[in-house]
Amino acid sequence: MVNPTVMEIRKLSQDVASRIAAGEVIERPASVAKELIDNSVDAGARDIRIEVRQGGRRLIRVIDDGNGIPQDEVEMAFERYATSKLRALEELSEISTLGFRGEALPSIAAVSQATVVTRAQGEEVGTLLRLDGGRVVHCEPRGTAQGTVVTVENLFYNTPARLKFMRSITTEARHISELVTCYAMAYPGLRVSLVSDGRTVFQSGGSGNLYDVLVEVYGLDTAQRLLEIQDRSADDSPVTVAGFVSDPLLHRSNTRNVTILVNRRIVRDRLISYAIREAYHGLLPKGRHPIVVLSVELPSGDVDVNVHPAKSEVRFRDTGMVFSAVQKAVRQTLSRRAPVPGDSASFGWERVIEARQRRLVDAGHHPSARLGGLALEVQRTARLLPPAEEAPERDKLPMLRVLGQLGLTYIIAEGPTGMYLIDQHAAHERVLYEHLQSQRGRSAVVSQTLVEPMTIEPGPRLPAIDEERLAKLRDLGFDLEHFGARTYLVRSVPAILQTSELAQSILDIIEEAERADGVRPWEEEITIGLACHGATRAGQALAVEQMRELILALEQTSLPRTCPHGRPTMLHVSAEQLEREFGRR
Ligand code: ADP
Ligand code: MG
């Protein structure tokens, strides 16, 4: 056995401490690029050029035309916690710059050989400053254009542990190019370019229009298949959601094409990623991911940006609000154009894309690209995102004729383009859910008084129902009150809850809501549960008249093709597919 070496407590030398601290901010070459680009954006640059050699391992250089650093502040900028962006802690909740911690330049300099050449607005000469492992080795006045050039060479040369963890040149180069394209999408008004080992690998035009950047990043073919998010949330909603999402027939094997911006900050956010996933639920094949550029804006007081030194995470004051805003905006965008799952690709997309182009042409703006003889319109504005187009017709179901019931579970129907199999439970769930939602919206949930009040007893598997939850249940049509320690008296229930097992259903609904992951608001989970428990079950025989009624009601819903859990309500087998399967062509 090895004796543990006992050492006295001693303060780390400045040198060691700063290299350790740098590790929190600078993980790999792309982190250097990120911090430097942040600084250029904060400096008001219009043009940012990034040069790298060997995936940034040899060299990373960021050149901007921003404000520059005044001569007498250049050395100070490389000191720890030196920043021009924040004075007092209270300002943090109002922060509008990307940086504020004053840690990036000193961290970068501590683990590399760095050079800055800069000239501030209004100054005659600029400055050249060179550092090695954080120590200033050279400083002189230097004539140069207004703006800043930071060059970082031999990253991690003095931290062998980190050096070992660097990945291959191609991997590091990929991280950097993903990062640069993210900035181009986050700031469509910036001209951003990336030169890797002497070759220009990306360049954005800085038109101010996100769609133009999407064409530059993904190519015209893919960009055309991205749907613009139309946020239908109320005008007074503090959260706005904008951007583009891919149609469900366009997907990728990884999540790298999901770009999330919160108040224009590129972040990784589990909540928003989850909201996006939920919105696509039932629309994408397993293990596939959409292409998304999603920008969430909310008052700066509602989001904490100071969660981590690398500033790539944020925390929201009201997670439920952000989750539902994102999920709703994406879902609505998809629902207007999504084909029935299982449809052949020819069913709708060509038509949708064509219609979209035609609308743009009809709008009569200056064309910026041509495709197949059709002028493709792109509106040019200085906004982050182009204004929403005219809302297309909602993706209504076609007229369906009921043919019968299959296995006491599915309704078989015929439509103009083929056969439909409708899951009676899922379809009914969708109908009830939207009824309830609209009743909730009008604070007019229809409830039904029980002939005889009954008691329910949540038992040990459930927490007691607190006053807040009782009030929420009341809004949903339940009249519940305490009746002894763990017993509740039920006087009335929402009218849609038609079931012979009433007490058990209520307990199940509450339990399912408790067990949910807490991303959706609790009352939303209850609503979904109510729709599920109120809906007709599989195995129940339905008369033709009942089936007709159900399908008519389904046609009236806003998202007829999925149940509230996100599973499909129907499968469509096109006439074309039938022909093919039967070898008729
Ligand atoms: P922070 O961005 O958190 O303030 P940094 O260490 O990244 O901290 O930068 C320190 C300071 O140096 C900034 O506050 C800013 O005043 C100045 N600075 C850094 N990069 C640039 C740049 N590209 N253009 C102008 N000023 C810069
Ligand atoms: Mg910074």
Short mmCIF file of N, CA and C in Angstrom, two decimals, residues 127-232:
data_model
loop_
_atom_site.label_atom_id
_atom_site.label_comp_id
_atom_site.label_asym_id
_atom_site.label_seq_id
_atom_site.Cartn_x
_atom_site.Cartn_y
_atom_site.Cartn_z
N THR A 127 -1.85 49.43 -31.18
CA THR A 127 -0.94 48.76 -30.26
C THR A 127 -0.70 47.33 -30.71
N LEU A 128 0.52 46.88 -30.51
CA LEU A 128 0.80 45.45 -30.68
C LEU A 128 1.27 44.93 -29.33
N LEU A 129 0.62 43.88 -28.86
CA LEU A 129 1.01 43.30 -27.58
C LEU A 129 1.17 41.81 -27.76
N ARG A 130 2.28 41.28 -27.22
CA ARG A 130 2.51 39.84 -27.36
C ARG A 130 2.67 39.22 -25.98
N LEU A 131 2.02 38.08 -25.78
CA LEU A 131 2.13 37.39 -24.48
C LEU A 131 2.54 35.95 -24.70
N ASP A 132 3.21 35.41 -23.69
CA ASP A 132 3.61 34.01 -23.77
C ASP A 132 3.21 33.36 -22.45
N GLY A 133 2.30 32.42 -22.49
CA GLY A 133 1.82 31.79 -21.26
C GLY A 133 1.27 32.81 -20.28
N GLY A 134 0.68 33.88 -20.80
CA GLY A 134 0.04 34.88 -19.95
C GLY A 134 0.94 36.05 -19.57
N ARG A 135 2.25 35.92 -19.83
CA ARG A 135 3.18 37.00 -19.48
C ARG A 135 3.44 37.88 -20.69
N VAL A 136 3.39 39.19 -20.47
CA VAL A 136 3.64 40.12 -21.58
C VAL A 136 5.11 40.03 -21.97
N VAL A 137 5.38 39.77 -23.25
CA VAL A 137 6.78 39.70 -23.68
C VAL A 137 7.15 40.84 -24.63
N HIS A 138 6.14 41.52 -25.14
CA HIS A 138 6.46 42.61 -26.07
C HIS A 138 5.28 43.54 -26.19
N CYS A 139 5.54 44.84 -26.29
CA CYS A 139 4.46 45.80 -26.48
C CYS A 139 5.02 46.99 -27.25
N GLU A 140 4.34 47.39 -28.31
CA GLU A 140 4.80 48.56 -29.05
C GLU A 140 3.64 49.22 -29.78
N PRO A 141 3.76 50.53 -30.09
CA PRO A 141 2.73 51.19 -30.88
C PRO A 141 2.78 50.63 -32.30
N ARG A 142 1.66 50.56 -32.95
CA ARG A 142 1.64 49.94 -34.28
C ARG A 142 0.54 50.58 -35.12
N GLY A 143 0.89 51.00 -36.32
CA GLY A 143 -0.13 51.53 -37.22
C GLY A 143 -0.96 50.38 -37.78
N THR A 144 -2.27 50.51 -37.73
CA THR A 144 -3.12 49.42 -38.20
C THR A 144 -4.53 49.95 -38.43
N ALA A 145 -5.35 49.18 -39.14
CA ALA A 145 -6.75 49.60 -39.37
C ALA A 145 -7.52 49.55 -38.06
N GLN A 146 -8.60 50.33 -37.99
CA GLN A 146 -9.43 50.28 -36.77
C GLN A 146 -10.01 48.87 -36.62
N GLY A 147 -9.95 48.39 -35.41
CA GLY A 147 -10.46 47.04 -35.16
C GLY A 147 -9.42 46.24 -34.40
N THR A 148 -9.62 44.94 -34.36
CA THR A 148 -8.77 44.11 -33.53
C THR A 148 -8.42 42.81 -34.24
N VAL A 149 -7.17 42.42 -34.11
CA VAL A 149 -6.75 41.11 -34.61
C VAL A 149 -6.13 40.37 -33.43
N VAL A 150 -6.72 39.25 -33.06
CA VAL A 150 -6.12 38.46 -32.00
C VAL A 150 -5.62 37.16 -32.63
N THR A 151 -4.37 36.84 -32.39
CA THR A 151 -3.80 35.60 -32.93
C THR A 151 -3.37 34.71 -31.77
N VAL A 152 -3.84 33.50 -31.80
CA VAL A 152 -3.52 32.57 -30.71
C VAL A 152 -2.77 31.38 -31.30
N GLU A 153 -1.53 31.21 -30.87
CA GLU A 153 -0.72 30.12 -31.44
C GLU A 153 -0.37 29.10 -30.37
N ASN A 154 -0.20 27.88 -30.85
CA ASN A 154 0.27 26.78 -29.99
C ASN A 154 -0.54 26.62 -28.71
N LEU A 155 -1.82 26.51 -28.89
CA LEU A 155 -2.74 26.36 -27.76
C LEU A 155 -2.35 25.15 -26.90
N PHE A 156 -2.40 25.32 -25.60
CA PHE A 156 -2.10 24.28 -24.61
C PHE A 156 -0.65 23.81 -24.65
N TYR A 157 0.25 24.61 -25.25
CA TYR A 157 1.64 24.16 -25.33
C TYR A 157 2.23 23.97 -23.93
N ASN A 158 1.67 24.75 -22.95
CA ASN A 158 2.21 24.65 -21.59
C ASN A 158 1.30 23.89 -20.63
N THR A 159 0.26 23.23 -21.18
CA THR A 159 -0.58 22.38 -20.33
C THR A 159 -0.68 21.01 -20.99
N PRO A 160 0.33 20.17 -20.76
CA PRO A 160 0.43 18.88 -21.48
C PRO A 160 -0.82 18.02 -21.32
N ALA A 161 -1.50 18.14 -20.15
CA ALA A 161 -2.67 17.29 -19.93
C ALA A 161 -3.75 17.62 -20.96
N ARG A 162 -3.98 18.91 -21.15
CA ARG A 162 -4.98 19.34 -22.12
C ARG A 162 -4.58 18.97 -23.56
N LEU A 163 -3.30 19.15 -23.81
CA LEU A 163 -2.80 18.89 -25.16
C LEU A 163 -3.14 17.46 -25.57
N LYS A 164 -3.00 16.54 -24.57
CA LYS A 164 -3.28 15.13 -24.85
C LYS A 164 -4.73 14.91 -25.25
N PHE A 165 -5.63 15.75 -24.68
CA PHE A 165 -7.05 15.54 -24.92
C PHE A 165 -7.55 16.16 -26.23
N MET A 166 -6.65 16.87 -26.90
CA MET A 166 -7.10 17.45 -28.17
C MET A 166 -7.33 16.34 -29.17
N ARG A 167 -8.40 16.51 -29.95
CA ARG A 167 -8.75 15.49 -30.91
C ARG A 167 -8.04 15.75 -32.22
N SER A 168 -8.35 14.95 -33.20
CA SER A 168 -7.67 15.08 -34.47
C SER A 168 -7.92 16.45 -35.09
N ILE A 169 -7.05 16.81 -36.01
CA ILE A 169 -7.19 18.10 -36.68
C ILE A 169 -8.57 18.21 -37.33
N THR A 170 -9.03 17.13 -37.97
CA THR A 170 -10.35 17.21 -38.63
C THR A 170 -11.47 17.42 -37.63
N THR A 171 -11.40 16.75 -36.48
CA THR A 171 -12.46 16.94 -35.48
C THR A 171 -12.47 18.37 -34.98
N GLU A 172 -11.30 18.89 -34.62
CA GLU A 172 -11.25 20.26 -34.11
C GLU A 172 -11.70 21.24 -35.18
N ALA A 173 -11.31 20.98 -36.43
CA ALA A 173 -11.70 21.88 -37.53
C ALA A 173 -13.22 21.85 -37.71
N ARG A 174 -13.81 20.67 -37.54
CA ARG A 174 -15.27 20.57 -37.68
C ARG A 174 -15.97 21.38 -36.58
N HIS A 175 -15.48 21.28 -35.36
CA HIS A 175 -16.07 22.07 -34.28
C HIS A 175 -16.03 23.56 -34.59
N ILE A 176 -14.89 23.97 -35.13
CA ILE A 176 -14.76 25.40 -35.42
C ILE A 176 -15.70 25.80 -36.55
N SER A 177 -15.81 24.97 -37.57
CA SER A 177 -16.67 25.42 -38.68
C SER A 177 -18.14 25.37 -38.27
N GLU A 178 -18.52 24.42 -37.42
CA GLU A 178 -19.91 24.45 -36.90
C GLU A 178 -20.17 25.71 -36.11
N LEU A 179 -19.18 26.05 -35.32
CA LEU A 179 -19.32 27.26 -34.49
C LEU A 179 -19.49 28.51 -35.36
N VAL A 180 -18.64 28.61 -36.38
CA VAL A 180 -18.69 29.81 -37.22
C VAL A 180 -20.03 29.90 -37.95
N THR A 181 -20.54 28.78 -38.43
CA THR A 181 -21.84 28.84 -39.12
C THR A 181 -22.95 29.20 -38.13
N CYS A 182 -22.81 28.76 -36.88
CA CYS A 182 -23.81 29.15 -35.87
C CYS A 182 -23.83 30.67 -35.69
N TYR A 183 -22.66 31.27 -35.62
CA TYR A 183 -22.62 32.73 -35.47
C TYR A 183 -23.23 33.42 -36.69
N ALA A 184 -22.95 32.87 -37.87
CA ALA A 184 -23.53 33.47 -39.07
C ALA A 184 -25.06 33.43 -38.98
N MET A 185 -25.60 32.31 -38.45
CA MET A 185 -27.06 32.20 -38.34
C MET A 185 -27.60 33.09 -37.22
N ALA A 186 -26.81 33.22 -36.16
CA ALA A 186 -27.27 34.05 -35.04
C ALA A 186 -27.25 35.53 -35.40
N TYR A 187 -26.32 35.91 -36.27
CA TYR A 187 -26.16 37.31 -36.66
C TYR A 187 -26.16 37.46 -38.17
N PRO A 188 -27.33 37.36 -38.79
CA PRO A 188 -27.38 37.39 -40.25
C PRO A 188 -26.85 38.71 -40.83
N GLY A 189 -26.79 39.75 -40.02
CA GLY A 189 -26.29 41.03 -40.51
C GLY A 189 -24.77 41.12 -40.53
N LEU A 190 -24.10 40.11 -39.97
CA LEU A 190 -22.63 40.12 -39.94
C LEU A 190 -22.07 39.39 -41.16
N ARG A 191 -20.97 39.89 -41.67
CA ARG A 191 -20.24 39.09 -42.66
C ARG A 191 -19.25 38.24 -41.88
N VAL A 192 -19.39 36.94 -42.00
CA VAL A 192 -18.53 36.04 -41.24
C VAL A 192 -17.82 35.13 -42.22
N SER A 193 -16.50 35.01 -42.09
CA SER A 193 -15.83 34.06 -42.98
C SER A 193 -14.85 33.21 -42.21
N LEU A 194 -14.63 32.03 -42.73
CA LEU A 194 -13.70 31.09 -42.10
C LEU A 194 -12.72 30.59 -43.15
N VAL A 195 -11.43 30.77 -42.82
CA VAL A 195 -10.37 30.30 -43.71
C VAL A 195 -9.58 29.24 -42.95
N SER A 196 -9.56 28.03 -43.51
CA SER A 196 -8.90 26.95 -42.81
C SER A 196 -7.72 26.48 -43.65
N ASP A 197 -6.53 26.53 -43.10
CA ASP A 197 -5.31 26.19 -43.83
C ASP A 197 -5.28 26.85 -45.21
N GLY A 198 -5.63 28.13 -45.24
CA GLY A 198 -5.52 28.91 -46.47
C GLY A 198 -6.71 28.81 -47.40
N ARG A 199 -7.67 27.94 -47.08
CA ARG A 199 -8.81 27.76 -47.96
C ARG A 199 -10.06 28.36 -47.31
N THR A 200 -10.81 29.17 -48.09
CA THR A 200 -12.06 29.72 -47.53
C THR A 200 -13.10 28.61 -47.50
N VAL A 201 -13.54 28.25 -46.29
CA VAL A 201 -14.50 27.15 -46.21
C VAL A 201 -15.92 27.64 -45.96
N PHE A 202 -16.05 28.88 -45.51
CA PHE A 202 -17.41 29.41 -45.32
C PHE A 202 -17.36 30.92 -45.40
N GLN A 203 -18.47 31.47 -45.90
CA GLN A 203 -18.55 32.92 -45.98
C GLN A 203 -20.01 33.30 -46.01
N SER A 204 -20.39 34.22 -45.14
CA SER A 204 -21.78 34.68 -45.20
C SER A 204 -21.80 36.11 -45.71
N GLY A 205 -22.89 36.47 -46.37
CA GLY A 205 -22.94 37.75 -47.07
C GLY A 205 -23.33 38.93 -46.18
N GLY A 206 -23.90 38.63 -45.01
CA GLY A 206 -24.28 39.72 -44.12
C GLY A 206 -25.48 40.52 -44.58
N SER A 207 -26.42 39.86 -45.31
CA SER A 207 -27.56 40.59 -45.84
C SER A 207 -28.56 40.98 -44.76
N GLY A 208 -28.44 40.35 -43.60
CA GLY A 208 -29.41 40.65 -42.54
C GLY A 208 -30.58 39.69 -42.54
N ASN A 209 -30.59 38.79 -43.53
CA ASN A 209 -31.72 37.89 -43.67
C ASN A 209 -31.30 36.46 -43.34
N LEU A 210 -31.94 35.88 -42.35
CA LEU A 210 -31.56 34.53 -41.92
C LEU A 210 -31.68 33.51 -43.04
N TYR A 211 -32.70 33.65 -43.86
CA TYR A 211 -32.88 32.67 -44.93
C TYR A 211 -31.65 32.64 -45.85
N ASP A 212 -31.08 33.81 -46.15
CA ASP A 212 -29.87 33.86 -46.98
C ASP A 212 -28.75 33.05 -46.33
N VAL A 213 -28.62 33.18 -45.00
CA VAL A 213 -27.56 32.45 -44.31
C VAL A 213 -27.83 30.95 -44.37
N LEU A 214 -29.09 30.57 -44.27
CA LEU A 214 -29.41 29.14 -44.34
C LEU A 214 -29.01 28.57 -45.69
N VAL A 215 -29.21 29.35 -46.74
CA VAL A 215 -28.78 28.91 -48.07
C VAL A 215 -27.25 28.75 -48.07
N GLU A 216 -26.56 29.69 -47.43
CA GLU A 216 -25.10 29.62 -47.39
C GLU A 216 -24.60 28.44 -46.56
N VAL A 217 -25.32 28.11 -45.50
CA VAL A 217 -24.88 27.03 -44.62
C VAL A 217 -25.29 25.66 -45.15
N TYR A 218 -26.56 25.54 -45.58
CA TYR A 218 -27.08 24.21 -45.92
C TYR A 218 -27.27 23.98 -47.42
N GLY A 219 -27.09 25.02 -48.22
CA GLY A 219 -27.34 24.88 -49.65
C GLY A 219 -28.81 25.17 -49.96
N LEU A 220 -29.06 25.51 -51.21
CA LEU A 220 -30.41 25.95 -51.61
C LEU A 220 -31.44 24.83 -51.44
N ASP A 221 -31.07 23.61 -51.86
CA ASP A 221 -32.04 22.51 -51.81
C ASP A 221 -32.59 22.29 -50.41
N THR A 222 -31.66 22.22 -49.45
CA THR A 222 -32.08 21.97 -48.08
C THR A 222 -32.80 23.20 -47.51
N ALA A 223 -32.25 24.36 -47.76
CA ALA A 223 -32.85 25.58 -47.19
C ALA A 223 -34.30 25.72 -47.62
N GLN A 224 -34.57 25.32 -48.85
CA GLN A 224 -35.95 25.45 -49.33
C GLN A 224 -36.91 24.54 -48.61
N ARG A 225 -36.38 23.52 -48.00
CA ARG A 225 -37.28 22.60 -47.29
C ARG A 225 -37.38 22.94 -45.81
N LEU A 226 -36.84 24.07 -45.43
CA LEU A 226 -37.00 24.50 -44.04
C LEU A 226 -38.24 25.38 -43.94
N LEU A 227 -38.99 25.17 -42.89
CA LEU A 227 -40.24 25.90 -42.72
C LEU A 227 -40.00 27.04 -41.74
N GLU A 228 -40.50 28.18 -42.09
CA GLU A 228 -40.31 29.31 -41.21
C GLU A 228 -41.29 29.24 -40.04
N ILE A 229 -40.76 29.41 -38.84
CA ILE A 229 -41.62 29.36 -37.66
C ILE A 229 -42.50 30.59 -37.62
N GLN A 230 -43.78 30.34 -37.44
CA GLN A 230 -44.68 31.47 -37.26
C GLN A 230 -45.23 31.41 -35.86
N ASP A 231 -44.76 32.31 -35.06
CA ASP A 231 -45.14 32.30 -33.66
C ASP A 231 -46.52 32.93 -33.52
N ARG A 232 -47.43 32.11 -33.04
CA ARG A 232 -48.81 32.60 -32.91
C ARG A 232 -49.14 32.98 -31.48
#
